[in-house]
PDB file of C-alpha atoms in Angstrom:
ATOM      1  CA  UNK A  20      72.541  98.973  91.603  1.00 74.00           C
ATOM      2  CA  UNK A  21      75.266  96.588  90.196  1.00 88.00           C
ATOM      3  CA  UNK A  22      74.571  92.764  90.389  1.00 91.00           C
ATOM      4  CA  UNK A  23      75.367  90.882  93.504  1.00 92.00           C
ATOM      5  CA  UNK A  24      76.962  87.486  93.901  1.00 94.00           C
ATOM      6  CA  UNK A  25      75.835  85.969  97.220  1.00 94.00           C
ATOM      7  CA  UNK A  26      78.317  83.239  98.306  1.00 94.00           C
ATOM      8  CA  UNK A  27      76.736  81.209 100.998  1.00 95.00           C
ATOM      9  CA  UNK A  28      79.404  79.221 102.862  1.00 94.00           C
ATOM     10  CA  UNK A  29      80.880  77.692 106.066  1.00 93.00           C
ATOM     11  CA  UNK A  30      84.174  77.797 107.665  1.00 91.00           C
ATOM     12  CA  UNK A  31      84.319  74.086 107.917  1.00 95.00           C
ATOM     13  CA  UNK A  32      83.409  73.597 104.097  1.00 95.00           C
ATOM     14  CA  UNK A  33      86.247  72.429 102.060  1.00 94.00           C
ATOM     15  CA  UNK A  34      84.813  73.447  98.663  1.00 94.00           C
ATOM     16  CA  UNK A  35      84.058  76.832 100.042  1.00 94.00           C
ATOM     17  CA  UNK A  36      87.666  77.354 101.024  1.00 92.00           C
ATOM     18  CA  UNK A  37      88.573  76.903  97.377  1.00 93.00           C
ATOM     19  CA  UNK A  38      85.728  78.762  95.764  1.00 94.00           C
ATOM     20  CA  UNK A  39      85.466  81.848  98.091  1.00 90.00           C
ATOM     21  CA  UNK A  40      89.057  83.147  97.303  1.00 91.00           C
ATOM     22  CA  UNK A  41      88.530  82.661  93.453  1.00 91.00           C
ATOM     23  CA  UNK A  42      85.245  84.697  93.680  1.00 93.00           C
ATOM     24  CA  UNK A  43      87.002  87.490  95.720  1.00 90.00           C
ATOM     25  CA  UNK A  44      89.722  87.564  92.887  1.00 90.00           C
ATOM     26  CA  UNK A  45      86.897  87.800  90.360  1.00 91.00           C
ATOM     27  CA  UNK A  46      85.319  90.756  92.230  1.00 90.00           C
ATOM     28  CA  UNK A  47      88.484  92.719  92.349  1.00 88.00           C
ATOM     29  CA  UNK A  48      89.368  92.149  88.653  1.00 89.00           C
ATOM     30  CA  UNK A  49      85.673  93.005  87.743  1.00 89.00           C
ATOM     31  CA  UNK A  50      86.485  96.473  88.962  1.00 86.00           C
ATOM     32  CA  UNK A  51      83.046  97.207  90.432  1.00 86.00           C
ATOM     33  CA  UNK A  52      80.923  95.536  87.850  1.00 90.00           C
ATOM     34  CA  UNK A  53      79.461  93.252  90.516  1.00 92.00           C
ATOM     35  CA  UNK A  54      79.403  93.032  94.320  1.00 90.00           C
ATOM     36  CA  UNK A  55      80.367  89.807  96.221  1.00 91.00           C
ATOM     37  CA  UNK A  56      78.568  89.364  99.429  1.00 90.00           C
ATOM     38  CA  UNK A  57      79.694  86.379 101.568  1.00 90.00           C
ATOM     39  CA  UNK A  58      77.200  84.770 104.064  1.00 90.00           C
ATOM     40  CA  UNK A  59      78.386  82.392 106.783  1.00 90.00           C
ATOM     41  CA  UNK A  60      75.532  79.972 107.191  1.00 92.00           C
ATOM     42  CA  UNK A  61      76.580  78.999 110.547  1.00 89.00           C
ATOM     43  CA  UNK A  62      76.321  82.538 111.781  1.00 82.00           C
ATOM     44  CA  UNK A  63      73.236  83.548 109.751  1.00 84.00           C
ATOM     45  CA  UNK A  64      71.149  80.239 109.836  1.00 86.00           C
ATOM     46  CA  UNK A  65      67.887  82.443 109.484  1.00 82.00           C
ATOM     47  CA  UNK A  66      69.015  83.846 106.179  1.00 87.00           C
ATOM     48  CA  UNK A  67      70.450  80.578 104.687  1.00 90.00           C
ATOM     49  CA  UNK A  68      67.208  78.795 106.004  1.00 90.00           C
ATOM     50  CA  UNK A  69      64.945  81.339 104.250  1.00 89.00           C
ATOM     51  CA  UNK A  70      67.126  80.651 101.085  1.00 92.00           C
ATOM     52  CA  UNK A  71      66.447  77.028 101.566  1.00 93.00           C
ATOM     53  CA  UNK A  72      70.371  76.342 101.356  1.00 94.00           C
ATOM     54  CA  UNK A  73      70.818  72.518 101.573  1.00 93.00           C
ATOM     55  CA  UNK A  74      74.373  72.263 100.284  1.00 94.00           C
ATOM     56  CA  UNK A  75      77.661  74.199 100.420  1.00 95.00           C
ATOM     57  CA  UNK A  76      78.845  76.329  98.749  1.00 96.00           C
ATOM     58  CA  UNK A  77      75.740  77.780  97.297  1.00 97.00           C
ATOM     59  CA  UNK A  78      75.994  80.750  94.970  1.00 97.00           C
ATOM     60  CA  UNK A  79      72.956  82.999  94.199  1.00 96.00           C
ATOM     61  CA  UNK A  80      73.048  85.666  91.408  1.00 94.00           C
ATOM     62  CA  UNK A  81      70.972  88.736  92.356  1.00 92.00           C
ATOM     63  CA  UNK A  82      70.061  91.540  90.017  1.00 91.00           C
ATOM     64  CA  UNK A  83      68.006  94.503  90.997  1.00 86.00           C
ATOM     65  CA  UNK A  84      67.265  93.020  94.284  1.00 83.00           C
ATOM     66  CA  UNK A  85      65.999  89.699  92.863  1.00 89.00           C
ATOM     67  CA  UNK A  86      67.494  86.240  92.695  1.00 93.00           C
ATOM     68  CA  UNK A  87      67.788  85.437  89.023  1.00 93.00           C
ATOM     69  CA  UNK A  88      69.822  82.007  89.175  1.00 95.00           C
ATOM     70  CA  UNK A  89      72.092  80.032  91.577  1.00 95.00           C
ATOM     71  CA  UNK A  90      74.349  77.032  91.611  1.00 96.00           C
ATOM     72  CA  UNK A  91      75.549  74.642  94.093  1.00 95.00           C
ATOM     73  CA  UNK A  92      79.136  73.429  94.704  1.00 94.00           C
ATOM     74  CA  UNK A  93      82.249  74.131  92.648  1.00 94.00           C
ATOM     75  CA  UNK A  94      81.617  75.411  89.077  1.00 92.00           C
ATOM     76  CA  UNK A  95      82.353  72.641  86.493  1.00 88.00           C
ATOM     77  CA  UNK A  96      84.740  74.723  84.612  1.00 89.00           C
ATOM     78  CA  UNK A  97      85.794  78.268  83.835  1.00 88.00           C
ATOM     79  CA  UNK A  98      83.362  78.341  80.896  1.00 90.00           C
ATOM     80  CA  UNK A  99      80.434  77.667  83.255  1.00 91.00           C
ATOM     81  CA  UNK A 100      81.471  80.457  85.468  1.00 92.00           C
ATOM     82  CA  UNK A 101      81.786  82.957  82.681  1.00 90.00           C
ATOM     83  CA  UNK A 102      78.355  82.031  81.422  1.00 92.00           C
ATOM     84  CA  UNK A 103      76.842  82.399  84.857  1.00 93.00           C
ATOM     85  CA  UNK A 104      78.229  85.919  85.314  1.00 93.00           C
ATOM     86  CA  UNK A 105      77.205  86.946  81.822  1.00 91.00           C
ATOM     87  CA  UNK A 106      73.711  85.911  82.612  1.00 92.00           C
ATOM     88  CA  UNK A 107      73.950  87.908  85.822  1.00 92.00           C
ATOM     89  CA  UNK A 108      74.986  91.051  84.177  1.00 90.00           C
ATOM     90  CA  UNK A 109      72.156  90.845  81.597  1.00 85.00           C
ATOM     91  CA  UNK A 110      69.592  89.231  83.873  1.00 73.00           C
ATOM     92  CA  UNK A 111      68.410  86.847  81.210  1.00 70.00           C
ATOM     93  CA  UNK A 112      71.390  85.453  79.356  1.00 79.00           C
ATOM     94  CA  UNK A 113      71.904  82.298  81.106  1.00 86.00           C
ATOM     95  CA  UNK A 114      72.576  79.083  79.267  1.00 84.00           C
ATOM     96  CA  UNK A 115      70.806  76.904  79.957  1.00 83.00           C
ATOM     97  CA  UNK A 116      68.104  79.213  81.274  1.00 88.00           C
ATOM     98  CA  UNK A 117      66.363  78.669  84.412  1.00 92.00           C
ATOM     99  CA  UNK A 118      63.058  76.586  84.191  1.00 92.00           C
ATOM    100  CA  UNK A 119      59.781  78.153  84.773  1.00 93.00           C
ATOM    101  CA  UNK A 120      59.666  76.161  88.115  1.00 95.00           C
ATOM    102  CA  UNK A 121      63.077  77.534  89.096  1.00 94.00           C
ATOM    103  CA  UNK A 122      62.048  81.043  88.159  1.00 93.00           C
ATOM    104  CA  UNK A 123      58.960  80.622  90.478  1.00 95.00           C
ATOM    105  CA  UNK A 124      61.275  79.524  93.242  1.00 95.00           C
ATOM    106  CA  UNK A 125      63.753  82.252  92.767  1.00 94.00           C
ATOM    107  CA  UNK A 126      60.833  84.763  93.039  1.00 92.00           C
ATOM    108  CA  UNK A 127      59.707  83.171  96.299  1.00 92.00           C
ATOM    109  CA  UNK A 128      63.213  83.202  97.769  1.00 92.00           C
ATOM    110  CA  UNK A 129      63.696  86.713  96.686  1.00 89.00           C
ATOM    111  CA  UNK A 130      60.655  88.053  98.476  1.00 86.00           C
ATOM    112  CA  UNK A 131      61.868  86.198 101.678  1.00 84.00           C
ATOM    113  CA  UNK A 132      65.357  88.015 101.285  1.00 81.00           C
ATOM    114  CA  UNK A 133      63.791  91.264 100.828  1.00 75.00           C
ATOM    115  CA  UNK A 134      61.830  90.730 103.984  1.00 73.00           C
ATOM    116  CA  UNK A 135      64.835  89.773 105.969  1.00 72.00           C
ATOM    117  CA  UNK A 136      67.035  92.504 104.522  1.00 66.00           C
ATOM    118  CA  UNK A 137      64.472  95.183 105.402  1.00 57.00           C
ATOM    119  CA  UNK A 138      64.005  93.903 108.824  1.00 53.00           C
ATOM    120  CA  UNK A 139      67.813  94.094 109.437  1.00 55.00           C
ATOM    121  CA  UNK A 140      67.937  97.718 108.445  1.00 51.00           C
ATOM    122  CA  UNK A 141      70.595  97.174 105.593  1.00 51.00           C
ATOM    123  CA  UNK A 142      69.102  96.216 102.394  1.00 52.00           C
ATOM    124  CA  UNK A 143      70.959  95.430  99.268  1.00 53.00           C
ATOM    125  CA  UNK A 144      70.044  98.773  97.657  1.00 55.00           C
ATOM    126  CA  UNK A 145      71.473 100.472 100.745  1.00 58.00           C
ATOM    127  CA  UNK A 146      74.687  98.367 100.228  1.00 55.00           C
ATOM    128  CA  UNK A 147      75.073  99.749  96.590  1.00 57.00           C
ATOM    129  CA  UNK A 148      74.810 103.309  97.942  1.00 63.00           C
ATOM    130  CA  UNK A 149      77.513 102.689 100.525  1.00 61.00           C
ATOM    131  CA  UNK A 150      80.571 103.452  98.312  1.00 62.00           C
ATOM    132  CA  UNK A 151      79.131 106.672  97.016  1.00 67.00           C
ATOM    133  CA  UNK A 152      78.399 108.005 100.403  1.00 68.00           C
ATOM    134  CA  UNK A 153      81.641 106.735 101.911  1.00 69.00           C
ATOM    135  CA  UNK A 154      83.645 108.579  99.202  1.00 70.00           C
ATOM    136  CA  UNK A 155      81.840 111.844  99.778  1.00 75.00           C
ATOM    137  CA  UNK A 156      82.444 111.722 103.376  1.00 78.00           C
ATOM    138  CA  UNK A 157      85.991 110.750 102.972  1.00 77.00           C
ATOM    139  CA  UNK A 158      86.577 113.924 101.028  1.00 80.00           C
ATOM    140  CA  UNK A 159      85.065 115.978 104.020  1.00 84.00           C
ATOM    141  CA  UNK A 160      87.172 113.868 106.501  1.00 83.00           C
ATOM    142  CA  UNK A 161      90.453 115.002 104.471  1.00 83.00           C
ATOM    143  CA  UNK A 162      89.507 118.732 104.953  1.00 85.00           C
ATOM    144  CA  UNK A 163      88.641 118.167 108.620  1.00 85.00           C
ATOM    145  CA  UNK A 164      91.878 116.463 109.468  1.00 84.00           C
ATOM    146  CA  UNK A 165      94.036 118.697 107.370  1.00 81.00           C
ATOM    147  CA  UNK A 166      96.172 116.308 105.347  1.00 81.00           C
ATOM    148  CA  UNK A 167      95.757 112.846 103.703  1.00 81.00           C
ATOM    149  CA  UNK A 168      97.962 110.886 106.253  1.00 84.00           C
ATOM    150  CA  UNK A 169      95.888 112.075 109.178  1.00 84.00           C
ATOM    151  CA  UNK A 170      92.684 111.104 107.333  1.00 84.00           C
ATOM    152  CA  UNK A 171      94.101 107.667 106.510  1.00 86.00           C
ATOM    153  CA  UNK A 172      94.324 106.984 110.274  1.00 87.00           C
ATOM    154  CA  UNK A 173      90.730 107.397 110.476  1.00 87.00           C
ATOM    155  CA  UNK A 174      89.899 105.690 107.144  1.00 85.00           C
ATOM    156  CA  UNK A 175      91.758 102.492 108.413  1.00 86.00           C
ATOM    157  CA  UNK A 176      89.416 102.171 111.293  1.00 87.00           C
ATOM    158  CA  UNK A 177      86.353 102.903 109.303  1.00 84.00           C
ATOM    159  CA  UNK A 178      87.208 100.368 106.668  1.00 81.00           C
ATOM    160  CA  UNK A 179      87.797  97.748 109.479  1.00 82.00           C
ATOM    161  CA  UNK A 180      84.281  98.420 110.981  1.00 82.00           C
ATOM    162  CA  UNK A 181      82.538  98.501 107.537  1.00 75.00           C
ATOM    163  CA  UNK A 182      84.293  95.332 106.465  1.00 73.00           C
ATOM    164  CA  UNK A 183      82.407  93.474 109.121  1.00 72.00           C
ATOM    165  CA  UNK A 184      79.001  94.396 107.674  1.00 66.00           C
ATOM    166  CA  UNK A 185      80.072  93.848 104.252  1.00 62.00           C
ATOM    167  CA  UNK A 186      81.052  90.330 105.307  1.00 60.00           C
ATOM    168  CA  UNK A 187      78.020  89.870 107.496  1.00 60.00           C
ATOM    169  CA  UNK A 188      75.383  92.393 106.161  1.00 58.00           C
ATOM    170  CA  UNK A 189      72.512  90.956 108.459  1.00 55.00           C
ATOM    171  CA  UNK A 190      74.351  90.936 111.783  1.00 61.00           C
ATOM    172  CA  UNK A 191      73.388  93.964 113.815  1.00 65.00           C
ATOM    173  CA  UNK A 192      76.011  93.268 116.354  1.00 71.00           C
ATOM    174  CA  UNK A 193      78.720  94.772 114.037  1.00 72.00           C
ATOM    175  CA  UNK A 194      76.980  98.071 113.734  1.00 74.00           C
ATOM    176  CA  UNK A 195      78.073  99.658 116.957  1.00 80.00           C
ATOM    177  CA  UNK A 196      80.759 102.279 117.432  1.00 81.00           C
ATOM    178  CA  UNK A 197      82.365 101.898 120.731  1.00 83.00           C
ATOM    179  CA  UNK A 198      83.775 105.303 121.676  1.00 82.00           C
ATOM    180  CA  UNK A 199      85.104 103.901 125.074  1.00 83.00           C
ATOM    181  CA  UNK A 200      87.929 102.599 122.873  1.00 86.00           C
ATOM    182  CA  UNK A 201      90.470 105.294 123.049  1.00 88.00           C
ATOM    183  CA  UNK A 202      91.818 104.797 119.489  1.00 88.00           C
ATOM    184  CA  UNK A 203      88.358 104.724 118.029  1.00 88.00           C
ATOM    185  CA  UNK A 204      87.472 107.803 119.976  1.00 88.00           C
ATOM    186  CA  UNK A 205      90.488 109.735 118.869  1.00 88.00           C
ATOM    187  CA  UNK A 206      90.490 108.840 115.158  1.00 87.00           C
ATOM    188  CA  UNK A 207      86.827 108.435 114.459  1.00 87.00           C
ATOM    189  CA  UNK A 208      84.673 109.762 117.247  1.00 85.00           C
ATOM    190  CA  UNK A 209      86.444 113.062 117.191  1.00 86.00           C
ATOM    191  CA  UNK A 210      85.447 113.932 113.538  1.00 86.00           C
ATOM    192  CA  UNK A 211      81.964 114.370 112.309  1.00 86.00           C
ATOM    193  CA  UNK A 212      82.548 113.085 108.926  1.00 85.00           C
ATOM    194  CA  UNK A 213      83.834 109.832 110.139  1.00 84.00           C
ATOM    195  CA  UNK A 214      80.883 109.290 112.456  1.00 86.00           C
ATOM    196  CA  UNK A 215      78.453 110.295 109.548  1.00 84.00           C
ATOM    197  CA  UNK A 216      79.973 107.568 107.379  1.00 80.00           C
ATOM    198  CA  UNK A 217      79.140 105.092 109.959  1.00 81.00           C
ATOM    199  CA  UNK A 218      75.862 106.347 110.858  1.00 81.00           C
ATOM    200  CA  UNK A 219      74.751 106.460 107.218  1.00 74.00           C
ATOM    201  CA  UNK A 220      74.862 102.725 107.011  1.00 67.00           C
ATOM    202  CA  UNK A 221      73.199 102.046 110.346  1.00 72.00           C
ATOM    203  CA  UNK A 222      75.868 102.255 112.814  1.00 80.00           C
ATOM    204  CA  UNK A 223      75.012 103.495 116.378  1.00 80.00           C
ATOM    205  CA  UNK A 224      77.337 105.167 118.836  1.00 78.00           C
ATOM    206  CA  UNK A 225      77.885 102.906 121.918  1.00 74.00           C
ATOM    207  CA  UNK A 226      79.378 104.691 124.787  1.00 63.00           C
ATOM    208  CA  UNK A 227      78.934 101.881 127.264  1.00 55.00           C
TER     209      UNK A 227
END
């Protein structure tokens, strides 16, 4: 799995509004070298509480499912951010390196995060496999629908549904496919590959 940058933010947080777009731009430019996961602390207090977040924004670097470093507030400068990302990619190249006390704390927080992610049914390792599964099923969807334009109609809705769990990976309320919605029923529910994409990451079909 690629490294994960976990951005803990709040909508009312001024510095968050400045930092989050910059992190999003970094993720796009990185071309898949790391994943950016955004966590709204007001909506996911159990997660931010487990991570002992006391100020915003707080950024965690996660490699191989474990927290390896973090920082709070806005980065001091571009060089600081570059150094943090290089440390994240290598898992040990931070300068200055985390203290032994910090390493012990990160181990403790990692264990808490793993427990929460497991109970949510959508762990970080599952997140990393999402793209591969989706690409394979998208190819099947094109074949079933007959052409790329028709498949894109389904893909738009799938991307919209997936964006919710990418933004808020611990919120189970976003993993329901409402087939009572005529548009979703016609463009997603009618095609097995589309439904399979969603089911593969924990969606359930809701006909109520």
